[in-house]
Short mmCIF file of the C-alpha atoms (twelve columns), coordinates in Angstrom:
data_MODEL
# 
_entry.id   MODEL 
# 
loop_
_atom_site.group_PDB 
_atom_site.id 
_atom_site.type_symbol 
_atom_site.label_atom_id 
_atom_site.label_alt_id 
_atom_site.label_comp_id 
_atom_site.label_asym_id 
_atom_site.label_seq_id 
_atom_site.Cartn_x 
_atom_site.Cartn_y 
_atom_site.Cartn_z 
_atom_site.pdbx_PDB_model_num 
ATOM 1   C CA . PRO A 1   -0.005 -0.004  -0.003  1 
ATOM 2   C CA . VAL A 2   2.828  2.452   0.778   1 
ATOM 3   C CA . TRP A 3   4.467  1.915   -2.606  1 
ATOM 4   C CA . ARG A 4   1.104  2.042   -4.385  1 
ATOM 5   C CA . ARG A 5   0.340  5.465   -2.829  1 
ATOM 6   C CA . ARG A 6   3.832  6.684   -3.662  1 
ATOM 7   C CA . LEU A 7   3.538  5.551   -7.303  1 
ATOM 8   C CA . ASP A 8   0.038  7.033   -7.549  1 
ATOM 9   C CA . GLY A 9   1.396  10.364  -6.265  1 
ATOM 10  C CA . TRP A 10  4.232  10.243  -8.786  1 
ATOM 11  C CA . CYS A 11  1.777  9.520   -11.609 1 
ATOM 12  C CA . ASP A 12  -0.449 12.425  -10.523 1 
ATOM 13  C CA . ARG A 13  2.545  14.762  -10.344 1 
ATOM 14  C CA . TYR A 14  3.642  13.886  -13.887 1 
ATOM 15  C CA . CYS A 15  0.129  13.687  -15.374 1 
ATOM 16  C CA . LEU A 16  0.183  9.962   -16.087 1 
ATOM 17  C CA . GLY A 17  -3.399 8.749   -15.905 1 
ATOM 18  C CA . PRO A 18  -4.285 5.586   -13.939 1 
ATOM 19  C CA . GLY A 19  -4.716 3.597   -17.164 1 
ATOM 20  C CA . ARG A 20  -1.166 4.449   -18.289 1 
ATOM 21  C CA . VAL A 21  0.623  2.633   -15.433 1 
ATOM 22  C CA . GLU A 22  0.275  -1.084  -14.745 1 
ATOM 23  C CA . ARG A 23  1.536  -2.974  -11.721 1 
ATOM 24  C CA . LEU A 24  2.324  -6.595  -12.540 1 
ATOM 25  C CA . ARG A 25  3.283  -9.602  -10.497 1 
ATOM 26  C CA . ARG A 26  5.703  -12.176 -11.899 1 
ATOM 27  C CA . ASP A 27  3.361  -15.159 -11.863 1 
ATOM 28  C CA . GLY A 28  0.819  -16.950 -13.992 1 
ATOM 29  C CA . THR A 29  0.668  -17.749 -17.657 1 
ATOM 30  C CA . ALA A 30  -0.505 -14.257 -18.622 1 
ATOM 31  C CA . TYR A 31  2.634  -12.612 -17.280 1 
ATOM 32  C CA . LEU A 32  4.909  -12.665 -20.351 1 
ATOM 33  C CA . PRO A 33  2.153  -11.895 -22.875 1 
ATOM 34  C CA . THR A 34  1.058  -8.977  -20.690 1 
ATOM 35  C CA . LEU A 35  4.625  -7.655  -20.568 1 
ATOM 36  C CA . ARG A 36  4.814  -7.624  -24.352 1 
ATOM 37  C CA . GLY A 37  2.017  -5.049  -24.463 1 
ATOM 38  C CA . LEU A 38  3.818  -2.540  -22.233 1 
ATOM 39  C CA . ASP A 39  5.537  0.550   -23.608 1 
ATOM 40  C CA . ILE A 40  8.175  0.895   -20.868 1 
ATOM 41  C CA . ALA A 41  9.160  -1.018  -17.743 1 
ATOM 42  C CA . LEU A 42  10.447 0.895   -14.739 1 
ATOM 43  C CA . ASP A 43  13.092 -0.779  -12.638 1 
ATOM 44  C CA . THR A 44  12.696 -0.831  -8.885  1 
ATOM 45  C CA . TYR A 45  14.971 1.111   -6.524  1 
ATOM 46  C CA . PRO A 46  17.014 0.685   -4.371  1 
ATOM 47  C CA . TYR A 47  17.005 -3.025  -5.238  1 
ATOM 48  C CA . SER A 48  16.900 -3.573  -8.956  1 
ATOM 49  C CA . GLY A 49  14.921 -6.390  -10.481 1 
ATOM 50  C CA . GLY A 50  17.267 -8.486  -12.583 1 
ATOM 51  C CA . LEU A 51  14.805 -11.233 -13.561 1 
ATOM 52  C CA . MET A 52  12.032 -8.756  -14.262 1 
ATOM 53  C CA . THR A 53  14.454 -6.822  -16.477 1 
ATOM 54  C CA . LEU A 54  15.370 -9.964  -18.437 1 
ATOM 55  C CA . ASP A 55  11.678 -10.843 -18.773 1 
ATOM 56  C CA . ALA A 56  10.783 -7.361  -20.035 1 
ATOM 57  C CA . LEU A 57  13.671 -7.282  -22.507 1 
ATOM 58  C CA . SER A 58  12.758 -10.751 -23.794 1 
ATOM 59  C CA . GLN A 59  9.334  -9.320  -24.686 1 
ATOM 60  C CA . GLY A 60  10.828 -6.241  -26.382 1 
ATOM 61  C CA . VAL A 61  10.026 -3.835  -23.541 1 
ATOM 62  C CA . PRO A 62  12.671 -1.188  -22.814 1 
ATOM 63  C CA . VAL A 63  13.564 -0.847  -19.136 1 
ATOM 64  C CA . VAL A 64  14.665 2.379   -17.450 1 
ATOM 65  C CA . THR A 65  16.767 2.088   -14.289 1 
ATOM 66  C CA . LEU A 66  18.318 4.283   -11.639 1 
ATOM 67  C CA . ALA A 67  21.761 2.842   -11.012 1 
ATOM 68  C CA . GLY A 68  22.547 2.940   -7.305  1 
ATOM 69  C CA . HIS A 69  25.834 2.630   -5.464  1 
ATOM 70  C CA . GLN A 70  25.401 -0.906  -4.056  1 
ATOM 71  C CA . PRO A 71  25.641 -4.021  -6.255  1 
ATOM 72  C CA . SER A 72  21.977 -4.839  -5.505  1 
ATOM 73  C CA . ALA A 73  21.040 -1.471  -6.997  1 
ATOM 74  C CA . ARG A 74  23.093 -1.960  -10.170 1 
ATOM 75  C CA . THR A 75  21.882 -5.317  -11.498 1 
ATOM 76  C CA . THR A 76  19.587 -3.824  -14.123 1 
ATOM 77  C CA . ALA A 77  22.212 -1.241  -15.127 1 
ATOM 78  C CA . SER A 78  24.642 -4.133  -15.756 1 
ATOM 79  C CA . ILE A 79  22.060 -6.075  -17.753 1 
ATOM 80  C CA . LEU A 80  21.164 -3.032  -19.857 1 
ATOM 81  C CA . SER A 81  24.835 -2.228  -20.480 1 
ATOM 82  C CA . CYS A 82  25.530 -5.779  -21.679 1 
ATOM 83  C CA . LEU A 83  22.354 -6.469  -23.619 1 
ATOM 84  C CA . VAL A 84  21.067 -3.136  -24.876 1 
ATOM 85  C CA . GLY A 85  23.979 -0.702  -24.784 1 
ATOM 86  C CA . ASP A 86  21.740 2.376   -24.623 1 
ATOM 87  C CA . PRO A 87  23.080 4.714   -21.903 1 
ATOM 88  C CA . ALA A 88  19.834 6.759   -22.054 1 
ATOM 89  C CA . LEU A 89  18.103 3.904   -20.209 1 
ATOM 90  C CA . ILE A 90  20.468 4.091   -17.233 1 
ATOM 91  C CA . ALA A 91  20.039 7.104   -14.953 1 
ATOM 92  C CA . ARG A 92  22.597 8.172   -12.346 1 
ATOM 93  C CA . THR A 93  20.337 10.481  -10.298 1 
ATOM 94  C CA . ALA A 94  16.665 10.585  -9.300  1 
ATOM 95  C CA . ASP A 95  16.133 13.571  -11.606 1 
ATOM 96  C CA . GLY A 96  17.910 11.702  -14.382 1 
ATOM 97  C CA . TYR A 97  15.615 8.713   -13.812 1 
ATOM 98  C CA . ARG A 98  12.520 10.901  -14.138 1 
ATOM 99  C CA . ASP A 99  13.942 12.623  -17.233 1 
ATOM 100 C CA . ALA A 100 14.864 9.296   -18.888 1 
ATOM 101 C CA . ILE A 101 11.352 7.953   -18.319 1 
ATOM 102 C CA . LEU A 102 9.660  11.084  -19.632 1 
ATOM 103 C CA . ALA A 103 12.011 11.245  -22.633 1 
ATOM 104 C CA . LEU A 104 11.179 7.662   -23.566 1 
ATOM 105 C CA . ILE A 105 7.457  8.379   -23.148 1 
ATOM 106 C CA . ASP A 106 7.782  11.367  -25.486 1 
ATOM 107 C CA . ALA A 107 9.921  9.518   -28.056 1 
ATOM 108 C CA . GLY A 108 7.269  7.292   -29.589 1 
ATOM 109 C CA . PRO A 109 9.101  6.348   -32.824 1 
ATOM 110 C CA . ARG A 110 12.366 5.684   -30.942 1 
ATOM 111 C CA . ARG A 111 10.532 3.628   -28.323 1 
ATOM 112 C CA . HIS A 112 8.753  1.547   -30.977 1 
ATOM 113 C CA . ALA A 113 12.004 0.970   -32.876 1 
ATOM 114 C CA . LEU A 114 13.701 -0.090  -29.651 1 
ATOM 115 C CA . HIS A 115 10.796 -2.469  -28.920 1 
ATOM 116 C CA . ARG A 116 11.107 -4.118  -32.335 1 
ATOM 117 C CA . ASP A 117 14.888 -4.360  -32.070 1 
ATOM 118 C CA . LEU A 118 14.807 -5.871  -28.572 1 
ATOM 119 C CA . LEU A 119 12.167 -8.382  -29.549 1 
ATOM 120 C CA . ALA A 120 14.069 -9.455  -32.670 1 
ATOM 121 C CA . THR A 121 17.557 -9.653  -31.131 1 
ATOM 122 C CA . HIS A 122 17.136 -10.451 -27.427 1 
ATOM 123 C CA . HIS A 123 18.056 -14.132 -27.563 1 
ATOM 124 C CA . ALA A 124 21.120 -13.528 -29.720 1 
ATOM 125 C CA . ARG A 125 22.265 -10.682 -27.472 1 
ATOM 126 C CA . LEU A 126 21.759 -12.797 -24.362 1 
ATOM 127 C CA . ALA A 127 23.715 -15.730 -25.856 1 
ATOM 128 C CA . ALA A 128 26.560 -13.418 -26.855 1 
ATOM 129 C CA . ALA A 129 26.659 -11.823 -23.387 1 
ATOM 130 C CA . ILE A 130 26.770 -15.252 -21.719 1 
ATOM 131 C CA . ASP A 131 29.620 -16.341 -24.018 1 
ATOM 132 C CA . GLN A 132 31.557 -13.122 -23.296 1 
ATOM 133 C CA . ALA A 133 31.077 -13.516 -19.546 1 
ATOM 134 C CA . ALA A 134 32.195 -17.155 -19.643 1 
ATOM 135 C CA . ALA A 135 35.270 -16.274 -21.726 1 
ATOM 136 C CA . GLY A 136 36.148 -13.440 -19.358 1 
ATOM 137 C CA . PHE A 137 35.798 -15.724 -16.351 1 
ATOM 138 C CA . GLU A 138 38.006 -18.318 -18.009 1 
ATOM 139 C CA . ARG A 139 40.698 -15.698 -18.763 1 
ATOM 140 C CA . HIS A 140 40.562 -14.537 -15.141 1 
ATOM 141 C CA . VAL A 141 40.932 -18.084 -13.749 1 
ATOM 142 C CA . LEU A 142 43.811 -18.855 -16.132 1 
ATOM 143 C CA . ALA A 143 45.587 -15.637 -15.141 1 
ATOM 144 C CA . LEU A 144 45.191 -16.475 -11.451 1 
ATOM 145 C CA . THR A 145 46.432 -20.039 -12.027 1 
ATOM 146 C CA . ALA A 146 49.451 -18.825 -13.997 1 
ATOM 147 C CA . ALA A 147 50.370 -16.348 -11.235 1 
ATOM 148 C CA . ARG A 148 50.109 -18.921 -8.453  1 
ATOM 149 C CA . PRO A 149 53.401 -20.453 -7.326  1 
ATOM 150 C CA . GLY A 150 53.868 -24.155 -8.028  1 
ATOM 151 C CA . PRO A 151 54.070 -26.916 -5.379  1 
ATOM 152 C CA . SER A 152 57.770 -26.292 -4.729  1 
ATOM 153 C CA . GLY A 153 57.500 -22.668 -4.097  1 
# 
């Protein structure tokens, strides 16, 4: 209820009517099809929603995040950096978060193009990011192994 009132107040302040904002739970068979119909997904703060972000992106929905200072507040920023590469979706301040959301609302053609691109390329981007992360981890482990002294020393 506290968050609902806070979000309602935010929507009133920025003239977003009640029908323009949906609150979804991550359950049920209607979840992913419902996501696909959204224009924008807003990441939570101060704990970002990594799985929700991946779900939204898989359905072509752009996600806007406010990157915090703790790792738990930067998950979505990391995902967006790896999979989307659009810095306009990652805000550094509360004002920047608001501005990024409103800019994406106002940029209909850009938002629709981003939706189509995400929907068409999400799985390939995800596979490439996983391969890059695995290769980076392997390089790191090999470097640590090479730097470690042998049994005699």
